[in-house]
Structure formats: structure tokens, C-alpha cells
Amino acid sequence: MKSYRKELWFQVPTRREFVHITPQVEECIRESGITNGLVLVNAMHITASVFINDNEYGLHHDYEKWLETLAPHAPIQQYRHNDTGEDNADAHLKRQIMGREVVVAITDGHLDFGTWERIFYGEFDGRRRKRVLVKIIGE
Ligand code: ZN
């Protein structure tokens, strides 16, 4: 069995953003030389997510609106976590909803996806450098 590990770095200029990362994950699969196996992609920060869904702008707008309804950023005083002097309690909650990681099958050197499945990095407390781990195992 072969294994491969890489960290992808992101610095989103805004507080929140969804970044399509399927091409970077496919590049990792090519680099790994693994043609059949599994790829794990996870956010290495507790205020960011990795998730799979449609690469469609309207849907991303809907996510933003929905997440702000569930865990609005302001007023920041509404959250006990922000008593520590931070202002990112909402980002922790949004990360929990959108998930930490995805695992995708690799078949014949490609992501074995359903038709509309794509991988996204969800940033909820950006404007600083953050990492995503890509781990691939297989042969
Ligand atoms: Zn925090």
C-alpha cells in the first residue's frame, strides 16, 4: 500500500468564503501515483470546513444566508466563546454544521464522484493562513 500526504494552504481575504478545491485534490492524486484507494481531505482548523456539494454560485449564497441565520456573526456578545476576547464563536458553529472532512474513493486515478459532486473549502474566519490536509492511501 502506498501513502501520500500534502498540506494545501489558503489565505482568504474575507471573513467567509467557499473555495472550490477539486482541481487541487485531483492534482494531489496525480502526484501520489495512486490509482485505486481513498483520499481524505480535512480542514486543519476549527473555524473552517471541507465539504462536498454542487459548484453553483446560488447554492453558495444560500449556504451563507442559512449559516448566518443559524449562527449569526453579530452581535458578538451573544456568544460565551467570545468572552475570551475572540470574535469567532459563529465560525466554530458554522464549521460544525458544514463538517470537518470528506473521504472520496479513487478509481482508475480519478475521484469516483457522482455527477455534481465537487469538493469545497469553507472558510468562516479568514484573513489568515490556514491549512487543509490531503491524505491518500491505496495502490
Ligand atoms: Zn475561537
Short mmCIF file of N, CA, C and O and ligand atoms in Angstrom, two decimals:
data_model
loop_
_atom_site.label_atom_id
_atom_site.label_comp_id
_atom_site.label_asym_id
_atom_site.label_seq_id
_atom_site.Cartn_x
_atom_site.Cartn_y
_atom_site.Cartn_z
N MET A 1 0.84 -1.20 0.00
CA MET A 1 0.00 0.00 0.00
C MET A 1 0.88 1.25 0.00
O MET A 1 1.82 1.36 0.76
N LYS A 2 0.54 2.19 -0.85
CA LYS A 2 1.25 3.48 -0.88
C LYS A 2 0.48 4.51 -0.05
O LYS A 2 -0.73 4.40 0.11
N SER A 3 1.21 5.50 0.42
CA SER A 3 0.51 6.61 1.08
C SER A 3 1.15 7.94 0.67
O SER A 3 2.32 7.98 0.25
N TYR A 4 0.38 8.99 0.80
CA TYR A 4 0.78 10.32 0.33
C TYR A 4 0.17 11.33 1.28
O TYR A 4 -0.96 11.17 1.73
N ARG A 5 0.91 12.39 1.58
CA ARG A 5 0.39 13.44 2.47
C ARG A 5 0.80 14.80 1.93
O ARG A 5 1.94 15.00 1.53
N LYS A 6 -0.15 15.73 1.91
CA LYS A 6 0.17 17.09 1.50
C LYS A 6 -0.73 18.08 2.24
O LYS A 6 -1.88 17.78 2.52
N GLU A 7 -0.18 19.26 2.52
CA GLU A 7 -0.98 20.33 3.10
C GLU A 7 -1.22 21.39 2.04
O GLU A 7 -0.28 21.84 1.38
N LEU A 8 -2.49 21.75 1.85
CA LEU A 8 -2.85 22.85 0.95
C LEU A 8 -3.07 24.09 1.83
O LEU A 8 -3.75 24.01 2.86
N TRP A 9 -2.50 25.22 1.43
CA TRP A 9 -2.60 26.45 2.23
C TRP A 9 -3.56 27.44 1.57
O TRP A 9 -3.57 27.56 0.34
N PHE A 10 -4.32 28.10 2.40
CA PHE A 10 -5.28 29.09 1.91
C PHE A 10 -5.17 30.36 2.74
O PHE A 10 -4.96 30.29 3.95
N GLN A 11 -5.28 31.50 2.07
CA GLN A 11 -5.46 32.76 2.79
C GLN A 11 -6.59 33.52 2.12
O GLN A 11 -6.39 34.20 1.10
N VAL A 12 -7.77 33.37 2.68
CA VAL A 12 -8.96 34.00 2.13
C VAL A 12 -8.99 35.46 2.62
O VAL A 12 -8.82 35.70 3.81
N PRO A 13 -9.16 36.44 1.71
CA PRO A 13 -9.08 37.85 2.11
C PRO A 13 -10.29 38.36 2.90
O PRO A 13 -10.24 39.44 3.47
N THR A 14 -11.37 37.57 2.91
CA THR A 14 -12.59 37.98 3.63
C THR A 14 -12.81 37.04 4.82
O THR A 14 -12.14 36.01 4.95
N ARG A 15 -13.77 37.38 5.67
CA ARG A 15 -14.05 36.52 6.83
C ARG A 15 -14.58 35.16 6.37
O ARG A 15 -14.18 34.12 6.90
N ARG A 16 -15.52 35.18 5.40
CA ARG A 16 -16.14 33.93 4.96
C ARG A 16 -16.05 33.77 3.45
O ARG A 16 -16.19 34.76 2.72
N GLU A 17 -15.83 32.53 3.00
CA GLU A 17 -15.71 32.26 1.57
C GLU A 17 -15.78 30.75 1.36
O GLU A 17 -15.36 29.98 2.21
N PHE A 18 -16.32 30.36 0.19
CA PHE A 18 -16.24 28.96 -0.22
C PHE A 18 -15.29 28.87 -1.40
O PHE A 18 -15.44 29.60 -2.38
N VAL A 19 -14.32 27.97 -1.29
CA VAL A 19 -13.29 27.83 -2.33
C VAL A 19 -13.40 26.44 -2.94
O VAL A 19 -13.34 25.43 -2.22
N HIS A 20 -13.53 26.39 -4.27
CA HIS A 20 -13.60 25.10 -4.97
C HIS A 20 -12.20 24.50 -5.04
O HIS A 20 -11.30 25.10 -5.64
N ILE A 21 -12.00 23.35 -4.42
CA ILE A 21 -10.64 22.77 -4.35
C ILE A 21 -10.53 21.42 -5.06
O ILE A 21 -9.50 20.75 -4.92
N THR A 22 -11.56 21.03 -5.82
CA THR A 22 -11.46 19.75 -6.55
C THR A 22 -10.20 19.68 -7.42
O THR A 22 -9.52 18.64 -7.41
N PRO A 23 -9.85 20.75 -8.17
CA PRO A 23 -8.65 20.64 -9.01
C PRO A 23 -7.37 20.37 -8.21
O PRO A 23 -6.53 19.58 -8.64
N GLN A 24 -7.23 21.01 -7.03
CA GLN A 24 -6.04 20.76 -6.20
C GLN A 24 -6.00 19.32 -5.69
O GLN A 24 -4.94 18.72 -5.61
N VAL A 25 -7.18 18.78 -5.34
CA VAL A 25 -7.22 17.40 -4.84
C VAL A 25 -6.88 16.43 -5.98
O VAL A 25 -6.12 15.47 -5.79
N GLU A 26 -7.38 16.70 -7.17
CA GLU A 26 -7.04 15.86 -8.33
C GLU A 26 -5.54 15.91 -8.62
O GLU A 26 -4.94 14.90 -8.97
N GLU A 27 -4.95 17.10 -8.45
CA GLU A 27 -3.50 17.23 -8.66
C GLU A 27 -2.74 16.38 -7.62
O GLU A 27 -1.74 15.74 -7.97
N CYS A 28 -3.22 16.37 -6.39
CA CYS A 28 -2.60 15.52 -5.36
C CYS A 28 -2.67 14.05 -5.75
O CYS A 28 -1.71 13.30 -5.56
N ILE A 29 -3.81 13.63 -6.28
CA ILE A 29 -3.97 12.23 -6.70
C ILE A 29 -2.96 11.90 -7.81
O ILE A 29 -2.29 10.86 -7.76
N ARG A 30 -2.81 12.79 -8.78
CA ARG A 30 -1.81 12.59 -9.84
C ARG A 30 -0.41 12.48 -9.26
O ARG A 30 0.34 11.56 -9.59
N GLU A 31 -0.08 13.41 -8.36
CA GLU A 31 1.25 13.41 -7.73
C GLU A 31 1.51 12.12 -6.96
O GLU A 31 2.63 11.63 -6.92
N SER A 32 0.46 11.58 -6.32
CA SER A 32 0.63 10.40 -5.46
C SER A 32 0.92 9.15 -6.27
O SER A 32 1.51 8.20 -5.76
N GLY A 33 0.47 9.11 -7.52
CA GLY A 33 0.61 7.91 -8.34
C GLY A 33 -0.33 6.79 -7.93
O GLY A 33 -0.27 5.69 -8.46
N ILE A 34 -1.22 7.09 -6.98
CA ILE A 34 -2.19 6.08 -6.50
C ILE A 34 -3.41 6.10 -7.43
O ILE A 34 -3.98 7.15 -7.69
N THR A 35 -3.78 4.93 -7.94
CA THR A 35 -4.89 4.88 -8.90
C THR A 35 -6.16 4.26 -8.31
O THR A 35 -7.25 4.45 -8.84
N ASN A 36 -5.99 3.50 -7.22
CA ASN A 36 -7.15 2.93 -6.55
C ASN A 36 -6.97 3.00 -5.05
O ASN A 36 -5.98 2.46 -4.52
N GLY A 37 -7.88 3.69 -4.37
CA GLY A 37 -7.74 3.86 -2.93
C GLY A 37 -8.72 4.87 -2.41
O GLY A 37 -9.84 5.01 -2.93
N LEU A 38 -8.29 5.61 -1.37
CA LEU A 38 -9.15 6.60 -0.72
C LEU A 38 -8.37 7.88 -0.51
O LEU A 38 -7.18 7.84 -0.19
N VAL A 39 -9.06 9.00 -0.66
CA VAL A 39 -8.47 10.29 -0.32
C VAL A 39 -9.30 10.93 0.79
O VAL A 39 -10.53 11.00 0.70
N LEU A 40 -8.59 11.34 1.84
CA LEU A 40 -9.19 12.10 2.93
C LEU A 40 -8.76 13.55 2.76
O LEU A 40 -7.58 13.82 2.52
N VAL A 41 -9.72 14.47 2.85
CA VAL A 41 -9.42 15.90 2.77
C VAL A 41 -10.06 16.54 3.99
O VAL A 41 -11.29 16.49 4.14
N ASN A 42 -9.25 17.13 4.89
CA ASN A 42 -9.84 17.74 6.09
C ASN A 42 -9.23 19.10 6.39
O ASN A 42 -8.04 19.34 6.19
N ALA A 43 -10.11 19.98 6.89
CA ALA A 43 -9.65 21.27 7.38
C ALA A 43 -8.85 21.03 8.66
O ALA A 43 -9.24 20.23 9.50
N MET A 44 -7.71 21.73 8.81
CA MET A 44 -6.88 21.56 10.00
C MET A 44 -7.15 22.66 11.02
O MET A 44 -6.36 22.86 11.95
N HIS A 45 -8.26 23.35 10.85
CA HIS A 45 -8.63 24.46 11.75
C HIS A 45 -10.08 24.30 12.18
O HIS A 45 -10.91 23.81 11.39
N ILE A 46 -10.39 24.74 13.38
CA ILE A 46 -11.72 24.52 13.94
C ILE A 46 -12.71 25.63 13.59
O ILE A 46 -13.81 25.68 14.11
N THR A 47 -12.30 26.49 12.64
CA THR A 47 -13.20 27.52 12.14
C THR A 47 -13.28 27.46 10.61
O THR A 47 -13.58 28.45 9.95
N ALA A 48 -13.00 26.27 10.04
CA ALA A 48 -13.08 26.06 8.59
C ALA A 48 -13.57 24.64 8.33
O ALA A 48 -13.42 23.76 9.19
N SER A 49 -14.16 24.43 7.16
CA SER A 49 -14.74 23.14 6.80
C SER A 49 -14.22 22.65 5.47
O SER A 49 -13.74 23.44 4.64
N VAL A 50 -14.35 21.35 5.27
CA VAL A 50 -14.24 20.77 3.93
C VAL A 50 -15.52 19.98 3.70
O VAL A 50 -15.92 19.19 4.57
N PHE A 51 -16.18 20.24 2.58
CA PHE A 51 -17.45 19.56 2.32
C PHE A 51 -17.61 19.32 0.82
O PHE A 51 -16.88 19.89 0.00
N ILE A 52 -18.57 18.48 0.48
CA ILE A 52 -18.87 18.17 -0.92
C ILE A 52 -20.28 18.64 -1.24
O ILE A 52 -21.22 18.33 -0.49
N ASN A 53 -20.40 19.39 -2.32
CA ASN A 53 -21.72 19.72 -2.85
C ASN A 53 -21.56 20.29 -4.26
O ASN A 53 -20.50 20.14 -4.87
N ASP A 54 -22.59 20.95 -4.73
CA ASP A 54 -22.63 21.46 -6.10
C ASP A 54 -21.77 22.71 -6.25
O ASP A 54 -21.75 23.56 -5.36
N ASN A 55 -21.08 22.82 -7.37
CA ASN A 55 -20.31 24.03 -7.67
C ASN A 55 -21.24 25.03 -8.36
O ASN A 55 -21.17 25.25 -9.56
N GLU A 56 -22.10 25.64 -7.56
CA GLU A 56 -23.14 26.51 -8.11
C GLU A 56 -23.25 27.73 -7.21
O GLU A 56 -23.50 27.60 -6.01
N TYR A 57 -23.06 28.91 -7.80
CA TYR A 57 -22.95 30.15 -7.03
C TYR A 57 -24.18 30.42 -6.16
O TYR A 57 -24.06 30.84 -5.01
N GLY A 58 -25.36 30.18 -6.72
CA GLY A 58 -26.61 30.43 -5.99
C GLY A 58 -26.67 29.61 -4.72
O GLY A 58 -27.09 30.09 -3.66
N LEU A 59 -26.25 28.36 -4.81
CA LEU A 59 -26.26 27.47 -3.64
C LEU A 59 -25.31 28.00 -2.57
O LEU A 59 -25.63 27.98 -1.37
N HIS A 60 -24.15 28.51 -2.98
CA HIS A 60 -23.19 29.03 -2.01
C HIS A 60 -23.75 30.28 -1.31
O HIS A 60 -23.54 30.48 -0.12
N HIS A 61 -24.45 31.09 -2.06
CA HIS A 61 -25.15 32.23 -1.47
C HIS A 61 -26.20 31.74 -0.45
O HIS A 61 -26.33 32.31 0.64
N ASP A 62 -26.91 30.67 -0.80
CA ASP A 62 -27.92 30.12 0.10
C ASP A 62 -27.29 29.58 1.38
O ASP A 62 -27.84 29.75 2.47
N TYR A 63 -26.15 28.92 1.24
CA TYR A 63 -25.42 28.44 2.43
C TYR A 63 -25.06 29.61 3.35
O TYR A 63 -25.23 29.54 4.57
N GLU A 64 -24.52 30.66 2.75
CA GLU A 64 -24.10 31.83 3.52
C GLU A 64 -25.27 32.38 4.32
O GLU A 64 -25.16 32.65 5.53
N LYS A 65 -26.40 32.51 3.66
CA LYS A 65 -27.60 33.06 4.29
C LYS A 65 -28.11 32.13 5.40
O LYS A 65 -28.45 32.57 6.50
N TRP A 66 -28.14 30.85 5.10
CA TRP A 66 -28.62 29.83 6.05
C TRP A 66 -27.73 29.77 7.29
O TRP A 66 -28.21 29.75 8.43
N LEU A 67 -26.41 29.79 7.05
CA LEU A 67 -25.47 29.72 8.18
C LEU A 67 -25.56 30.97 9.05
O LEU A 67 -25.45 30.89 10.28
N GLU A 68 -25.78 32.13 8.41
CA GLU A 68 -25.93 33.37 9.18
C GLU A 68 -27.22 33.38 9.99
O GLU A 68 -27.30 34.01 11.04
N THR A 69 -28.24 32.66 9.51
CA THR A 69 -29.48 32.53 10.27
C THR A 69 -29.25 31.64 11.50
O THR A 69 -29.69 31.96 12.60
N LEU A 70 -28.54 30.54 11.29
CA LEU A 70 -28.30 29.58 12.38
C LEU A 70 -27.30 30.11 13.41
O LEU A 70 -27.47 29.89 14.61
N ALA A 71 -26.26 30.77 12.93
CA ALA A 71 -25.18 31.24 13.81
C ALA A 71 -24.70 32.60 13.32
O ALA A 71 -23.64 32.72 12.71
N PRO A 72 -25.49 33.65 13.58
CA PRO A 72 -25.10 34.98 13.09
C PRO A 72 -23.80 35.46 13.73
O PRO A 72 -23.56 35.22 14.92
N HIS A 73 -22.98 36.14 12.93
CA HIS A 73 -21.70 36.64 13.46
C HIS A 73 -21.92 37.66 14.58
O HIS A 73 -21.24 37.62 15.61
N ALA A 74 -22.86 38.58 14.33
CA ALA A 74 -23.11 39.67 15.28
C ALA A 74 -24.52 39.55 15.88
O ALA A 74 -25.40 38.98 15.25
N PRO A 75 -24.74 40.04 17.07
CA PRO A 75 -23.73 40.70 17.92
C PRO A 75 -22.79 39.68 18.55
O PRO A 75 -23.25 38.63 19.01
N ILE A 76 -21.52 39.99 18.57
CA ILE A 76 -20.54 39.00 19.05
C ILE A 76 -20.70 38.72 20.55
O ILE A 76 -20.30 37.67 21.02
N GLN A 77 -21.33 39.65 21.29
CA GLN A 77 -21.51 39.46 22.74
C GLN A 77 -22.51 38.35 23.06
O GLN A 77 -22.62 37.93 24.21
N GLN A 78 -23.23 37.86 22.06
CA GLN A 78 -24.22 36.81 22.33
C GLN A 78 -23.56 35.45 22.62
O GLN A 78 -24.24 34.53 23.08
N TYR A 79 -22.26 35.33 22.34
CA TYR A 79 -21.58 34.05 22.48
C TYR A 79 -20.62 34.05 23.66
O TYR A 79 -19.79 34.94 23.78
N ARG A 80 -20.69 33.01 24.49
CA ARG A 80 -19.77 32.89 25.63
C ARG A 80 -18.32 32.73 25.16
O ARG A 80 -17.39 33.20 25.82
N HIS A 81 -18.13 32.01 24.03
CA HIS A 81 -16.77 31.81 23.50
C HIS A 81 -16.07 33.15 23.27
O HIS A 81 -14.86 33.26 23.47
N ASN A 82 -16.84 34.17 22.89
CA ASN A 82 -16.25 35.47 22.60
C ASN A 82 -15.86 36.23 23.88
O ASN A 82 -15.17 37.24 23.81
N ASP A 83 -16.27 35.71 25.06
CA ASP A 83 -15.82 36.29 26.34
C ASP A 83 -14.30 36.20 26.47
O ASP A 83 -13.70 36.93 27.25
N THR A 84 -13.69 35.27 25.73
CA THR A 84 -12.23 35.10 25.78
C THR A 84 -11.51 36.23 25.06
O THR A 84 -10.28 36.29 25.08
N GLY A 85 -12.28 37.11 24.37
CA GLY A 85 -11.65 38.19 23.61
C GLY A 85 -11.66 37.90 22.12
O GLY A 85 -11.30 38.76 21.31
N GLU A 86 -12.05 36.68 21.74
CA GLU A 86 -12.18 36.34 20.33
C GLU A 86 -13.52 36.86 19.80
O GLU A 86 -14.40 37.24 20.57
N ASP A 87 -13.65 36.86 18.47
CA ASP A 87 -14.94 37.26 17.88
C ASP A 87 -15.44 36.20 16.90
O ASP A 87 -16.24 36.49 16.02
N ASN A 88 -14.94 34.95 17.08
CA ASN A 88 -15.22 33.96 16.03
C ASN A 88 -16.08 32.79 16.49
O ASN A 88 -16.05 31.71 15.87
N ALA A 89 -16.87 32.96 17.53
CA ALA A 89 -17.73 31.87 18.01
C ALA A 89 -18.62 31.34 16.88
O ALA A 89 -18.79 30.13 16.73
N ASP A 90 -19.17 32.26 16.08
CA ASP A 90 -20.04 31.84 14.98
C ASP A 90 -19.29 30.94 14.00
O ASP A 90 -19.85 30.00 13.44
N ALA A 91 -17.99 31.22 13.80
CA ALA A 91 -17.19 30.42 12.86
C ALA A 91 -17.03 28.98 13.34
O ALA A 91 -17.06 28.04 12.55
N HIS A 92 -16.87 28.80 14.67
CA HIS A 92 -16.79 27.44 15.22
C HIS A 92 -18.10 26.70 14.97
O HIS A 92 -18.09 25.51 14.60
N LEU A 93 -19.22 27.38 15.16
CA LEU A 93 -20.53 26.73 14.98
C LEU A 93 -20.77 26.41 13.51
O LEU A 93 -21.27 25.33 13.17
N LYS A 94 -20.41 27.34 12.62
CA LYS A 94 -20.59 27.12 11.19
C LYS A 94 -19.73 25.93 10.72
O LYS A 94 -20.15 25.13 9.89
N ARG A 95 -18.51 25.85 11.26
CA ARG A 95 -17.64 24.72 10.91
C ARG A 95 -18.28 23.39 11.32
O ARG A 95 -18.22 22.39 10.59
N GLN A 96 -18.93 23.39 12.50
CA GLN A 96 -19.55 22.15 12.98
C GLN A 96 -20.66 21.71 12.03
O GLN A 96 -20.79 20.53 11.71
N ILE A 97 -21.44 22.67 11.56
CA ILE A 97 -22.55 22.35 10.66
C ILE A 97 -22.06 21.84 9.31
O ILE A 97 -22.59 20.88 8.76
N MET A 98 -21.03 22.48 8.77
CA MET A 98 -20.56 22.15 7.41
C MET A 98 -19.56 21.00 7.40
O MET A 98 -19.25 20.47 6.34
N GLY A 99 -19.05 20.61 8.56
CA GLY A 99 -18.23 19.41 8.64
C GLY A 99 -16.74 19.65 8.57
O GLY A 99 -16.27 20.68 8.10
N ARG A 100 -15.99 18.68 9.06
CA ARG A 100 -14.53 18.77 9.10
C ARG A 100 -13.87 18.23 7.85
O ARG A 100 -12.87 18.78 7.38
N GLU A 101 -14.39 17.08 7.32
CA GLU A 101 -13.64 16.40 6.28
C GLU A 101 -14.55 15.67 5.30
O GLU A 101 -15.74 15.48 5.55
N VAL A 102 -13.93 15.25 4.20
CA VAL A 102 -14.60 14.34 3.27
C VAL A 102 -13.64 13.20 2.96
O VAL A 102 -12.42 13.36 3.02
N VAL A 103 -14.21 12.05 2.63
CA VAL A 103 -13.44 10.91 2.14
C VAL A 103 -14.05 10.51 0.80
O VAL A 103 -15.27 10.37 0.70
N VAL A 104 -13.20 10.38 -0.21
CA VAL A 104 -13.69 10.06 -1.55
C VAL A 104 -12.91 8.88 -2.11
O VAL A 104 -11.68 8.79 -1.92
N ALA A 105 -13.60 7.97 -2.77
CA ALA A 105 -12.94 6.83 -3.43
C ALA A 105 -12.16 7.32 -4.65
O ALA A 105 -12.60 8.24 -5.36
N ILE A 106 -11.02 6.70 -4.86
CA ILE A 106 -10.24 6.93 -6.08
C ILE A 106 -10.32 5.65 -6.91
O ILE A 106 -9.97 4.57 -6.44
N THR A 107 -10.81 5.79 -8.13
CA THR A 107 -10.93 4.65 -9.04
C THR A 107 -10.27 5.00 -10.35
O THR A 107 -10.58 6.06 -10.92
N ASP A 108 -9.37 4.16 -10.80
CA ASP A 108 -8.64 4.40 -12.06
C ASP A 108 -8.02 5.80 -12.11
O ASP A 108 -8.02 6.46 -13.15
N GLY A 109 -7.51 6.24 -10.97
CA GLY A 109 -6.76 7.51 -10.91
C GLY A 109 -7.61 8.76 -10.80
O GLY A 109 -7.08 9.87 -10.84
N HIS A 110 -8.92 8.60 -10.64
CA HIS A 110 -9.80 9.77 -10.56
C HIS A 110 -10.72 9.70 -9.36
O HIS A 110 -11.03 8.62 -8.87
N LEU A 111 -11.19 10.87 -8.91
CA LEU A 111 -12.22 10.94 -7.87
C LEU A 111 -13.47 10.25 -8.39
O LEU A 111 -13.97 10.58 -9.47
N ASP A 112 -13.96 9.29 -7.62
CA ASP A 112 -15.12 8.49 -8.06
C ASP A 112 -16.39 9.18 -7.58
O ASP A 112 -17.06 8.75 -6.63
N PHE A 113 -16.74 10.27 -8.25
CA PHE A 113 -17.80 11.18 -7.83
C PHE A 113 -19.14 10.89 -8.50
O PHE A 113 -19.17 10.40 -9.63
N GLY A 114 -20.22 11.27 -7.84
CA GLY A 114 -21.50 11.44 -8.51
C GLY A 114 -21.41 12.64 -9.43
O GLY A 114 -20.46 13.44 -9.34
N THR A 115 -22.37 12.79 -10.30
CA THR A 115 -22.29 13.77 -11.39
C THR A 115 -21.94 15.18 -10.93
O THR A 115 -21.10 15.84 -11.53
N TRP A 116 -22.58 15.65 -9.84
CA TRP A 116 -22.44 17.05 -9.46
C TRP A 116 -21.57 17.26 -8.23
O TRP A 116 -21.47 18.39 -7.73
N GLU A 117 -20.97 16.21 -7.74
CA GLU A 117 -20.17 16.34 -6.53
C GLU A 117 -18.84 17.05 -6.79
O GLU A 117 -18.10 16.67 -7.71
N ARG A 118 -18.55 18.06 -5.96
CA ARG A 118 -17.27 18.77 -6.01
C ARG A 118 -16.86 19.07 -4.56
O ARG A 118 -17.71 19.17 -3.68
N ILE A 119 -15.55 19.26 -4.37
CA ILE A 119 -15.03 19.48 -3.01
C ILE A 119 -14.78 20.98 -2.78
O ILE A 119 -14.21 21.66 -3.64
N PHE A 120 -15.18 21.45 -1.60
CA PHE A 120 -15.02 22.86 -1.24
C PHE A 120 -14.34 23.02 0.11
O PHE A 120 -14.54 22.21 1.02
N TYR A 121 -13.55 24.08 0.19
CA TYR A 121 -13.04 24.56 1.46
C TYR A 121 -13.98 25.66 1.91
O TYR A 121 -14.22 26.62 1.17
N GLY A 122 -14.51 25.53 3.09
CA GLY A 122 -15.41 26.55 3.66
C GLY A 122 -14.66 27.33 4.72
O GLY A 122 -14.30 26.79 5.76
N GLU A 123 -14.43 28.59 4.44
CA GLU A 123 -13.74 29.47 5.40
C GLU A 123 -14.77 30.29 6.16
O GLU A 123 -15.64 30.91 5.56
N PHE A 124 -14.66 30.29 7.50
CA PHE A 124 -15.60 31.06 8.33
C PHE A 124 -14.92 32.10 9.21
O PHE A 124 -15.58 32.84 9.93
N ASP A 125 -13.59 32.09 9.20
CA ASP A 125 -12.83 33.10 9.96
C ASP A 125 -11.50 33.31 9.23
O ASP A 125 -10.44 32.89 9.69
N GLY A 126 -11.60 33.95 8.08
CA GLY A 126 -10.45 34.05 7.17
C GLY A 126 -9.51 35.19 7.49
O GLY A 126 -9.39 35.61 8.64
N ARG A 127 -8.83 35.67 6.44
CA ARG A 127 -7.86 36.76 6.55
C ARG A 127 -6.60 36.32 7.30
O ARG A 127 -5.91 37.13 7.90
N ARG A 128 -6.33 35.01 7.30
CA ARG A 128 -5.06 34.49 7.82
C ARG A 128 -4.79 33.16 7.15
O ARG A 128 -5.69 32.55 6.58
N ARG A 129 -3.52 32.73 7.18
CA ARG A 129 -3.14 31.49 6.51
C ARG A 129 -3.67 30.27 7.26
O ARG A 129 -3.49 30.17 8.47
N LYS A 130 -4.33 29.38 6.53
CA LYS A 130 -4.88 28.16 7.13
C LYS A 130 -4.66 26.98 6.21
O LYS A 130 -4.44 27.15 5.01
N ARG A 131 -4.70 25.77 6.79
CA ARG A 131 -4.31 24.57 6.06
C ARG A 131 -5.42 23.56 5.90
O ARG A 131 -6.30 23.43 6.75
N VAL A 132 -5.31 22.79 4.82
CA VAL A 132 -6.15 21.62 4.57
C VAL A 132 -5.21 20.44 4.35
O VAL A 132 -4.24 20.54 3.60
N LEU A 133 -5.48 19.34 5.03
CA LEU A 133 -4.69 18.13 4.87
C LEU A 133 -5.29 17.22 3.80
O LEU A 133 -6.51 17.00 3.78
N VAL A 134 -4.43 16.73 2.92
CA VAL A 134 -4.84 15.72 1.93
C VAL A 134 -4.03 14.46 2.22
O VAL A 134 -2.79 14.50 2.18
N LYS A 135 -4.71 13.38 2.55
CA LYS A 135 -4.03 12.10 2.81
C LYS A 135 -4.62 11.06 1.87
O LYS A 135 -5.84 10.90 1.81
N ILE A 136 -3.75 10.38 1.16
CA ILE A 136 -4.20 9.39 0.18
C ILE A 136 -3.56 8.04 0.51
O ILE A 136 -2.34 7.98 0.74
N ILE A 137 -4.37 7.00 0.53
CA ILE A 137 -3.84 5.65 0.70
C ILE A 137 -4.41 4.77 -0.40
O ILE A 137 -5.53 4.98 -0.87
N GLY A 138 -3.63 3.80 -0.81
CA GLY A 138 -4.08 2.88 -1.86
C GLY A 138 -2.91 2.30 -2.61
O GLY A 138 -1.79 2.26 -2.11
N GLU A 139 -3.18 1.93 -3.85
CA GLU A 139 -2.10 1.34 -4.66
C GLU A 139 -2.22 1.76 -6.11
O GLU A 139 -3.22 2.36 -6.50
ZN ZN B 1 -12.41 30.82 18.62
#
